[in-house]
Coordinates of C-alpha atoms and ligand atoms in Angstrom, one line a residue:
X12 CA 0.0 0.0 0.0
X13 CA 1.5 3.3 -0.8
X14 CA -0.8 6.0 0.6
X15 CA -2.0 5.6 4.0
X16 CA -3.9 8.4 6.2
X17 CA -1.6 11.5 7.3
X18 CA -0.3 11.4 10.6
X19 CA -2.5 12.7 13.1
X20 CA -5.5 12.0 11.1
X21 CA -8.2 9.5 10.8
X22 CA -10.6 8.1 8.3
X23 CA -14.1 8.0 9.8
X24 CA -15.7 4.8 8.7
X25 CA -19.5 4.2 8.3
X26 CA -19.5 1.8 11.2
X27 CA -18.0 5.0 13.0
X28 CA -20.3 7.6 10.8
X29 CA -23.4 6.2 12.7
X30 CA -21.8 7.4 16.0
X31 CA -21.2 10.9 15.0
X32 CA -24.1 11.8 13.3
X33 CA -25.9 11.2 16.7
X34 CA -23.5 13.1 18.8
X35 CA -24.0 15.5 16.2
X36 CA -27.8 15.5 16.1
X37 CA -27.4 16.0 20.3
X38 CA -25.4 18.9 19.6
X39 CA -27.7 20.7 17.5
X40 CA -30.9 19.6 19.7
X41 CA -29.3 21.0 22.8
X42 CA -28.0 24.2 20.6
X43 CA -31.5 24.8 19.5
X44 CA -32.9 24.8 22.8
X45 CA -30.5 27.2 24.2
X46 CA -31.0 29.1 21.0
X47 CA -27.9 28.8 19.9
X48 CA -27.9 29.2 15.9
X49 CA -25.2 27.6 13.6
X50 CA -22.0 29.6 12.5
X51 CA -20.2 28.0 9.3
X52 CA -17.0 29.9 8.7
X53 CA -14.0 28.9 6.7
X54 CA -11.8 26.3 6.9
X55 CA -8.7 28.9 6.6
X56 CA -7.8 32.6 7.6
X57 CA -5.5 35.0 7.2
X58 CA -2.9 33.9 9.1
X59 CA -2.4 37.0 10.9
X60 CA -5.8 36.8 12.4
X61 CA -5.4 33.9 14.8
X62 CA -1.8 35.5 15.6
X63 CA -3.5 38.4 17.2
X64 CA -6.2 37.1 18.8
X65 CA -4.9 34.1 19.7
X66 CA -1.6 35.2 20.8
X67 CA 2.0 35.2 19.6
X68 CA 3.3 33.5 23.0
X69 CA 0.8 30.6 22.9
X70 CA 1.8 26.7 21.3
X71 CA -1.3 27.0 19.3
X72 CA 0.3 30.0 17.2
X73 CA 4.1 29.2 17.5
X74 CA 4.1 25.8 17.3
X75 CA 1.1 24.1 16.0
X76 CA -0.2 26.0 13.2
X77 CA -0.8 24.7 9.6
X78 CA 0.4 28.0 7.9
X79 CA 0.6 28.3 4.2
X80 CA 1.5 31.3 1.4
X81 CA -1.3 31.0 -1.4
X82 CA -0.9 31.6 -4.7
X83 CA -1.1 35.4 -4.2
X84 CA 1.6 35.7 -1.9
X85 CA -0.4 35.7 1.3
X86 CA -0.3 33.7 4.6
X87 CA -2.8 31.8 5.5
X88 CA -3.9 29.4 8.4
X89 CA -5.8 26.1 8.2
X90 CA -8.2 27.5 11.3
X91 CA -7.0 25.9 14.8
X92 CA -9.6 26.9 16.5
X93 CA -13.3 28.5 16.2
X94 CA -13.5 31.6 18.3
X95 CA -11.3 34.0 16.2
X96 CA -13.3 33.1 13.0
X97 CA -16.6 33.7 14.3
X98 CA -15.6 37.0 16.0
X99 CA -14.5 37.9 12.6
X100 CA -17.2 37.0 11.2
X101 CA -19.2 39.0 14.2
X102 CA -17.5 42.0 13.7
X103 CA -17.5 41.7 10.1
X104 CA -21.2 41.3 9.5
X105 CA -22.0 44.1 12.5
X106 CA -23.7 41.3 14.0
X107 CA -23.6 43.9 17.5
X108 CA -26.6 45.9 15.7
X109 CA -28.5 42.8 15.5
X110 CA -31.5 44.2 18.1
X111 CA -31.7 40.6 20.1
X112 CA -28.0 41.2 21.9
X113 CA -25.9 38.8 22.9
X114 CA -25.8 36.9 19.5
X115 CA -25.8 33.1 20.3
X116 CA -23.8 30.9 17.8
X117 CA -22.2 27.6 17.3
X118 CA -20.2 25.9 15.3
X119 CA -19.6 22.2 14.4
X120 CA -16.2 21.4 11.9
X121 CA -12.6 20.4 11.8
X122 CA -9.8 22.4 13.7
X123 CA -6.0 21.9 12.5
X124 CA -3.1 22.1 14.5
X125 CA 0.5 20.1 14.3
X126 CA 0.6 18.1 17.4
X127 CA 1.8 15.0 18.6
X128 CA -0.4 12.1 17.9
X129 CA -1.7 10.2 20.9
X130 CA -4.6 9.4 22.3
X131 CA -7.2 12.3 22.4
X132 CA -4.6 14.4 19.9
X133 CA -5.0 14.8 16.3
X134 CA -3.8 17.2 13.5
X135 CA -7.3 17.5 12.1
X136 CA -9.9 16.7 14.6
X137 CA -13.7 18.4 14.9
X138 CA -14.9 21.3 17.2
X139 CA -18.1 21.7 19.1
X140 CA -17.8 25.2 19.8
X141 CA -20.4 27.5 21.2
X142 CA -19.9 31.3 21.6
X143 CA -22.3 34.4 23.0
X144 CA -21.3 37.6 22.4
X145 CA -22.5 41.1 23.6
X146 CA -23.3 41.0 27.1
X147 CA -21.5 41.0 30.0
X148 CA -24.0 39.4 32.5
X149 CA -22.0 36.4 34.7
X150 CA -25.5 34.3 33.9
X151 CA -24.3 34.1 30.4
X152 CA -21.3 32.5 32.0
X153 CA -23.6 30.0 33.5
X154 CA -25.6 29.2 30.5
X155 CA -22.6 28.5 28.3
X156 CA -21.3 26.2 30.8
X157 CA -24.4 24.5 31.1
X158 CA -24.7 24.1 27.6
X159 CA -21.8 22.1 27.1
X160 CA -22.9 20.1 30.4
X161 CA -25.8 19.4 28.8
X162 CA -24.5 17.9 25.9
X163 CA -22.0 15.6 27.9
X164 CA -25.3 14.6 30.0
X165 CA -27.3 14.4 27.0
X166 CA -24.6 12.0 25.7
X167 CA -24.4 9.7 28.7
X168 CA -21.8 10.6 30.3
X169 CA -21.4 11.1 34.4
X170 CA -18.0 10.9 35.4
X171 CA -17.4 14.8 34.5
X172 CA -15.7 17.7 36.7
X173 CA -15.8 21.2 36.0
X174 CA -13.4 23.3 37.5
X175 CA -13.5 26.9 37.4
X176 CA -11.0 29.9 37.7
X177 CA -11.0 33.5 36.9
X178 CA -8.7 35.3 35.5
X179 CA -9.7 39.3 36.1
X180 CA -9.9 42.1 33.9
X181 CA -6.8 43.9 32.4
X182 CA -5.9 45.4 35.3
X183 CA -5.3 42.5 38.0
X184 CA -3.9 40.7 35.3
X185 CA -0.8 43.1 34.5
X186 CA -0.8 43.3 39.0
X187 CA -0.7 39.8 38.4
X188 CA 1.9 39.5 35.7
X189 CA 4.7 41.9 37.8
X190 CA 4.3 39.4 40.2
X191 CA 4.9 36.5 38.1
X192 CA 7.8 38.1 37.0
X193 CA 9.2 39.0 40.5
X194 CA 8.7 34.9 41.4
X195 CA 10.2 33.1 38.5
X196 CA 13.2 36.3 37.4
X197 CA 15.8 34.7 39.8
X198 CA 15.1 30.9 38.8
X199 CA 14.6 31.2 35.2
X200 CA 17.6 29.4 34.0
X201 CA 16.4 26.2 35.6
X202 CA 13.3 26.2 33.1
X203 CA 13.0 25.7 29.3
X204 CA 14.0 27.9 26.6
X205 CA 10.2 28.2 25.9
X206 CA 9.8 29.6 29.1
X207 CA 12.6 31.6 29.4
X208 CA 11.1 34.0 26.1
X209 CA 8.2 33.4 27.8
X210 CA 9.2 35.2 30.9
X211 CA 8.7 39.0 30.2
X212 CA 6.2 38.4 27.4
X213 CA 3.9 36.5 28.8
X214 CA 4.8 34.8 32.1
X215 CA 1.3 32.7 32.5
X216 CA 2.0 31.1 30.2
X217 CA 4.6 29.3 32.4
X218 CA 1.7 27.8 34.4
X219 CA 0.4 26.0 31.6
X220 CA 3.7 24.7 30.4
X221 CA 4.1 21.0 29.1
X222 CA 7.8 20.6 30.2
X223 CA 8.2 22.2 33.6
X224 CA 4.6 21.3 35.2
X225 CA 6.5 19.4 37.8
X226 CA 9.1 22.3 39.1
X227 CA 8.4 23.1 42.5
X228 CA 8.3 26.7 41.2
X229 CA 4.9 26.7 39.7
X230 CA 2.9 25.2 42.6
X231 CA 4.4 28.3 44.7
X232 CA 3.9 30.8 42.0
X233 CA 1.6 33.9 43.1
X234 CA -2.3 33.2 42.3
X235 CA -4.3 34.5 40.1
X236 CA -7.3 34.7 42.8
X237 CA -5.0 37.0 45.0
X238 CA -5.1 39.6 42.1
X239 CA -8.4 39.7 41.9
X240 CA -9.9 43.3 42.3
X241 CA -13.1 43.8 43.7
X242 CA -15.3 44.2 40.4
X243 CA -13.3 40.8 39.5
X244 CA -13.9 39.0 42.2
X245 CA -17.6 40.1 42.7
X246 CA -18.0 38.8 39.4
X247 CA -17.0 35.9 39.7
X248 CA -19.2 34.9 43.1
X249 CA -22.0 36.0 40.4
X250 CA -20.7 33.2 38.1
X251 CA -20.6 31.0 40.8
X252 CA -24.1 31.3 42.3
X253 CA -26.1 31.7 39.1
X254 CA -24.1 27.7 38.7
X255 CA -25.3 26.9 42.1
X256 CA -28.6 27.9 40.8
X257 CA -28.6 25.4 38.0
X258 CA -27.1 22.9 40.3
X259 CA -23.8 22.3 38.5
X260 CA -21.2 21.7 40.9
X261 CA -17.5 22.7 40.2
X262 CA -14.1 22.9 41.6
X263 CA -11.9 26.4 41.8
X264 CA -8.9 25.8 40.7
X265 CA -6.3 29.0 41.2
X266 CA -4.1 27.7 38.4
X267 CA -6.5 27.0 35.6
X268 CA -4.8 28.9 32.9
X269 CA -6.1 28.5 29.5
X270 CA -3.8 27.5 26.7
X271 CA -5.3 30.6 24.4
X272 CA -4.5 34.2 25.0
X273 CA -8.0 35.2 24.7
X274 CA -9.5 34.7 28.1
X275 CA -10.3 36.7 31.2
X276 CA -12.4 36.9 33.8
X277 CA -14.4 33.4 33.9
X278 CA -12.5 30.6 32.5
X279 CA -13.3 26.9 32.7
X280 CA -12.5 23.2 31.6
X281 CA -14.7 20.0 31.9
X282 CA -12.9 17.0 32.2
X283 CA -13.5 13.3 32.7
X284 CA -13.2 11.6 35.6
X285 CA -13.7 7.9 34.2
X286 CA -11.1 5.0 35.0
X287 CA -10.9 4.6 31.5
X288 CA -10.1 7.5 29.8
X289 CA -6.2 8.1 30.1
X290 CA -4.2 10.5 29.8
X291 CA -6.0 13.5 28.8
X292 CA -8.8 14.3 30.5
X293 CA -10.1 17.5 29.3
X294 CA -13.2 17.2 27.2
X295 CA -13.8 21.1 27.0
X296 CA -12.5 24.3 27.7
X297 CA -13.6 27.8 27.6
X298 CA -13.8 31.4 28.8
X299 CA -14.6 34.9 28.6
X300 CA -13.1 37.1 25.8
X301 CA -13.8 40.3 26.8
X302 CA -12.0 42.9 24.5
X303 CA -11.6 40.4 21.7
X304 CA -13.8 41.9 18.9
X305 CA -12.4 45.5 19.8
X306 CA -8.8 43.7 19.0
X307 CA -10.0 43.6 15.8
X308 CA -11.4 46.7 14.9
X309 CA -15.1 46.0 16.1
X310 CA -16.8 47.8 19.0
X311 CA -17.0 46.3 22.6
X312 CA -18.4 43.3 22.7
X313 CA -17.9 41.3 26.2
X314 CA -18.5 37.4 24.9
X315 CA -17.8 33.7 26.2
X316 CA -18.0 30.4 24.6
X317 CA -16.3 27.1 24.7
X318 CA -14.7 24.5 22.5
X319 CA -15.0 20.2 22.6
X320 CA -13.4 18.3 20.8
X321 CA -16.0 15.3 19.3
X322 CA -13.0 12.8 19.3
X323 CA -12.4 13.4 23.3
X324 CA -16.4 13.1 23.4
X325 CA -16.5 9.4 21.9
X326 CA -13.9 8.5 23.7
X327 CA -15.1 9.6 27.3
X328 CA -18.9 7.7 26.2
X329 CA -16.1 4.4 25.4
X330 CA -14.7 4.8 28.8
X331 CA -18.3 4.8 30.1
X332 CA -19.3 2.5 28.2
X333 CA -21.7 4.2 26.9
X334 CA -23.4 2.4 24.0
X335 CA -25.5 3.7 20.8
X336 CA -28.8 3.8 19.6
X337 CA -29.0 0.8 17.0
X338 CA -28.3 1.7 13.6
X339 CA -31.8 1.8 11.5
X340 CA -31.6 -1.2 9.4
X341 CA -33.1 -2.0 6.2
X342 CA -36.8 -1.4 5.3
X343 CA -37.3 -3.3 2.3
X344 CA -35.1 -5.4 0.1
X345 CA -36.2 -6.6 -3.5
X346 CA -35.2 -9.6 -4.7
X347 CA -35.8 -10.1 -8.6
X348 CA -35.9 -13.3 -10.5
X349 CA -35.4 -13.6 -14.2
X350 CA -34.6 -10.3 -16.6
X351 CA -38.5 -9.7 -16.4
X352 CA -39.0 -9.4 -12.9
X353 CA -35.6 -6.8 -12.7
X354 CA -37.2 -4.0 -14.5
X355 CA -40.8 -3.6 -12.3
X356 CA -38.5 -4.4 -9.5
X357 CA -36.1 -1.8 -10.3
X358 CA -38.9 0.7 -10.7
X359 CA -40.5 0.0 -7.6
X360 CA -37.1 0.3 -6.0
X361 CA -37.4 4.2 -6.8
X362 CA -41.1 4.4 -5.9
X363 CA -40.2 2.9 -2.1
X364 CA -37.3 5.2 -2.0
X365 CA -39.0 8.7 -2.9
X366 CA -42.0 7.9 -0.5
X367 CA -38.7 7.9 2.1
X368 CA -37.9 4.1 2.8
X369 CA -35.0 2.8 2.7
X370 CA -34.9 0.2 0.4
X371 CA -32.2 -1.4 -2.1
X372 CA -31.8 -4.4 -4.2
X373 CA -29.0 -6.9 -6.2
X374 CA -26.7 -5.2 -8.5
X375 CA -24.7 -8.4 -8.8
X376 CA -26.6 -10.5 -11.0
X377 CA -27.2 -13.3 -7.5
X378 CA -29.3 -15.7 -7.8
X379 CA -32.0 -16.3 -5.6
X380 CA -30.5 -17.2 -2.5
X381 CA -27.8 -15.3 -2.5
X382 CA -30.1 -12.5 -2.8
X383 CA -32.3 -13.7 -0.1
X384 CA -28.9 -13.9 1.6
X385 CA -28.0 -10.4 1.4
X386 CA -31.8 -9.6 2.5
X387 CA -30.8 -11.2 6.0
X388 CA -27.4 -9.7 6.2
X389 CA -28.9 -6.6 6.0
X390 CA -31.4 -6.8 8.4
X391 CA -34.6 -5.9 5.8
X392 CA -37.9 -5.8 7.6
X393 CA -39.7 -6.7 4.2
X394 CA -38.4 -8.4 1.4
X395 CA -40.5 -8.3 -1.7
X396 CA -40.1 -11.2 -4.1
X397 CA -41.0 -10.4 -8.1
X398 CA -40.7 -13.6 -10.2
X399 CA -42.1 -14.1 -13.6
X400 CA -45.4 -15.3 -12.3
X401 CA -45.6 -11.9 -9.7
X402 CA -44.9 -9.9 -13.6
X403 CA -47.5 -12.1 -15.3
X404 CA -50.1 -11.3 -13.1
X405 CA -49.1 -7.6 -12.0
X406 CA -48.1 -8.8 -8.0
X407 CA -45.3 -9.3 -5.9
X408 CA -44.9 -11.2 -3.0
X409 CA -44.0 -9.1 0.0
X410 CA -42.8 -11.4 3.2
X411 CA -42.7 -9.9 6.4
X412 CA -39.2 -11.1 8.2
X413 CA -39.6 -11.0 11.7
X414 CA -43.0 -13.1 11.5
X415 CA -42.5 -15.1 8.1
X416 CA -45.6 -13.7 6.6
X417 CA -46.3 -13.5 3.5
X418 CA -49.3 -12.1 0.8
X419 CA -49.7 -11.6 -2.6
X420 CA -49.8 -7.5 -3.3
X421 CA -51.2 -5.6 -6.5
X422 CA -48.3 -3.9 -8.2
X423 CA -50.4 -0.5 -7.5
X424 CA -50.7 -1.1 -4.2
X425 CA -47.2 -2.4 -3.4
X426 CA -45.7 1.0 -1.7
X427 CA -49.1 1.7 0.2
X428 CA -49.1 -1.7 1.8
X429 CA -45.8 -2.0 2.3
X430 CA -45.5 1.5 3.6
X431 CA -48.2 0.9 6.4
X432 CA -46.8 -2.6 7.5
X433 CA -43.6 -1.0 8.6
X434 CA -42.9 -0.6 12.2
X435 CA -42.1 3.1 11.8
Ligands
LIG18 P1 -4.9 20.5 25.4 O1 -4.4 21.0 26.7 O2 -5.4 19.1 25.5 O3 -3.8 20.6 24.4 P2 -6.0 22.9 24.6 O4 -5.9 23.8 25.7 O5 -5.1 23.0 23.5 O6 -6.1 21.4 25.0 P3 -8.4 24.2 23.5 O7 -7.6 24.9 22.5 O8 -9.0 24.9 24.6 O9 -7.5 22.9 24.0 O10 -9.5 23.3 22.7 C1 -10.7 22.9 23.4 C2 -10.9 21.5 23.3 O11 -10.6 21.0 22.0 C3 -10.1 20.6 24.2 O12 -10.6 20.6 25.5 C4 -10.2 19.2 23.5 O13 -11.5 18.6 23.7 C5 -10.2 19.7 22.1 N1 -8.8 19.5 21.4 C6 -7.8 20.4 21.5 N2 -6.8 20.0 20.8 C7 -7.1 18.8 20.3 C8 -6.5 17.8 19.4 N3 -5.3 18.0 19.0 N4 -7.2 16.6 19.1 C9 -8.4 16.4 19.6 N5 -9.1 17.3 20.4 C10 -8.5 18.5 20.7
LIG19 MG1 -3.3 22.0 23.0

């Protein structure tokens, strides 16, 4: 075999399809009844766009970005994550004069970035994102979080933990960031280079780092919840008791620091608590982005959303063992016997199909048994037999499988009866 499936990627089978298509279908039920409308944005950007509102300091934007100069000399991204495009797109189509403020959106498509592969980690995997934008009330907060809640619940899963942090406003973040900067100045040399640019620029960042999570340093570091100024920290007891209200329990967690540069005030990650789920257990993460559409030209528009990954999704519902709804099966399968019977067959094929039942027949030239054969392999509810007596006489003979019934139909009655003797 010379071609195989790039590295960090994966071919979605039909025996997997069938999954997705109902996590998907629980994603858009749940959107709908927050009121959530879908956002479909492209699959690339201008490159520039996720450096500034993503952040030049992050590992999204210096390490794991699929960049690419296009024919007419400019750089673009293969998007790495949702939120930049669809404030963009927000600020771009003045969606802030839209009268019913904040607008609600989500989104549903693949997200590139050039990782390692590993469990839970691909180069091209597919976002569940969810984004309100244009108000600043902390019950937003809640509501976001509770709609990706509500999709892990509505998926089966229970072995889920959210913890919580905030990360101010502007101000306590730059208190904040001096201090940082006072803590780790006279130990620098003992972390990575990585670190060490990241010092000055952007010294959270150092919390969230891959390689030196386990120096002694970063437990001790100065917390972000210290910072907090009043307005902050009022704030987030808001965020906090509109969740009580919904009865969604969390953890705080001082050192929650989001991997984007995005984020203040609330920010948040749901992860899985199941035995078997490995390594990586965040499902979602997410956050307020106050300040982001001004970044980009638009006016003030205070919004939060979240991301999931639907990889990490299956996976947690596997290490639940969580199962699926049974794939529909067949309705109706024709078998045909003699060239004859193939052509009323073959029409009444598409009459089945266009009143919506879903029907097929042999394209193989089998012979009776082999076609009653794949009638059984595919699991068909009816099979409808035409041989040359059925054409003589204008019938066919429709069996019911699951009772072995059988009767004699009129040709112009075939897709009534067989319509109404269907379970659904
Ligand atoms: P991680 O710490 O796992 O790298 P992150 O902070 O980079 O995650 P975000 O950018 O916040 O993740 O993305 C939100 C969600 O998208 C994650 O919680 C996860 O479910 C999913 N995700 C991120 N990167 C990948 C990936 N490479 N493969 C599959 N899912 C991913
Ligand atoms: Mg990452």
């Amino acid at each position: 075999m010379i071609f195989k499936v790039p590295r960090g990627t994966q071919d979605i089978l039909p025996s997997e399809t069938w999954k997705w298509q109902q996590v998907e279908s629980i994603i858009k039920d749940v959107s709908d009844a927050f009121r959530y409308k879908e956002i479909r944005t492209p699959i690339f950007e201008q490159t520039e766009l996720f450096q500034r509102l993503v952040g030049e300091t992050t590992d999204v934007v210096q390490k794991e970005m699929y960049t690419f100069t296009d024919k007419g000399n400019r750089s673009m991204t293969l998007r790495p994550e949702g939120t930049a495009p669809v404030v963009r797109s927000f600020v771009e189509h003045k969606m802030f004069g839209i009268p019913d403020q904040p607008v609600k959106l989500f989104y549903v498509g693949p997200m590139f970035r050039y990782e390692r592969q590993q469990a839970g980690r691909y180069r091209q995997f597919v976002q569940f994102g969810a984004e309100a934008i244009g108000s600043a009330d902390p019950a937003i907060d809640a509501e976001v979080i509770a709609l990706a809640m509500n999709v892990y619940e509505r998926a089966g899963l229970s072995d889920l933990k959210l913890v919580l942090n905030s990360l101010g406003d502007t101000e306590c973040r730059k208190s904040h960031k001096d201090a940082l900067i006072a803590h780790f100045s006279p130990h620098i040399a003992e972390f990575c280079s990585d670190c060490k640019s990241r010092l000055d620029l952007n010294p959270l960042r150092i919390l969230d780092c891959k390689v030196d999570s386990e120096n002694p340093l970063i437990a001790t570091a100065p917390s972000l919840t210290d910072y907090l100024n009043e307005d902050s920290a009022a704030y987030f007891e808001q965020v906090k008791s509109y969740l009580d209200d919904l009865n969604i329990s969390y953890e705080v967690d001082a050192n929650l620091v989001r991997g984007l540069d995005y984020y203040n005030h609330t920010a948040f990650e749901i992860m899985s608590t199941s035995e078997g789920f490995g390594a990586i257990t965040t499902l979602c993460g997410g956050g307020r982005y106050n300040g982001l559409a001004e970044d980009i030209g638009g006016p003030s528009a205070p919004g939060i959303g979240f991301a999931m990954s639907i990889e990490r999704l299956l996976l947690a519902m596997n290490a639940e063992g969580k199962s699926f709804d049974e794939e529909p099966t067949l309705d109706v399968y024709i078998v045909t016997l003699g060239d004859d019977a193939k052509r009323p067959g073959f029409k009444l094929l598409n009459e089945l199909r266009k009143s919506g039942i879903r029907s097929d027949m042999d394209y193989m030239d089998r012979k009776m048994k082999g076609q009653m054969k794949s009638a059984d392999r595919l699991n068909a509810e009816v099979v409808v037999v035409i041989g040359e007596d059925e054409v003589a006489e204008n019938v066919a003979m429709v069996r019911n499988m699951s009772d072995g019934t059988q009767e004699k139909i009129a040709t112009s009655e075939l897709v009534e009866k067989i319509t109404s003797s269907l379970k659904r």
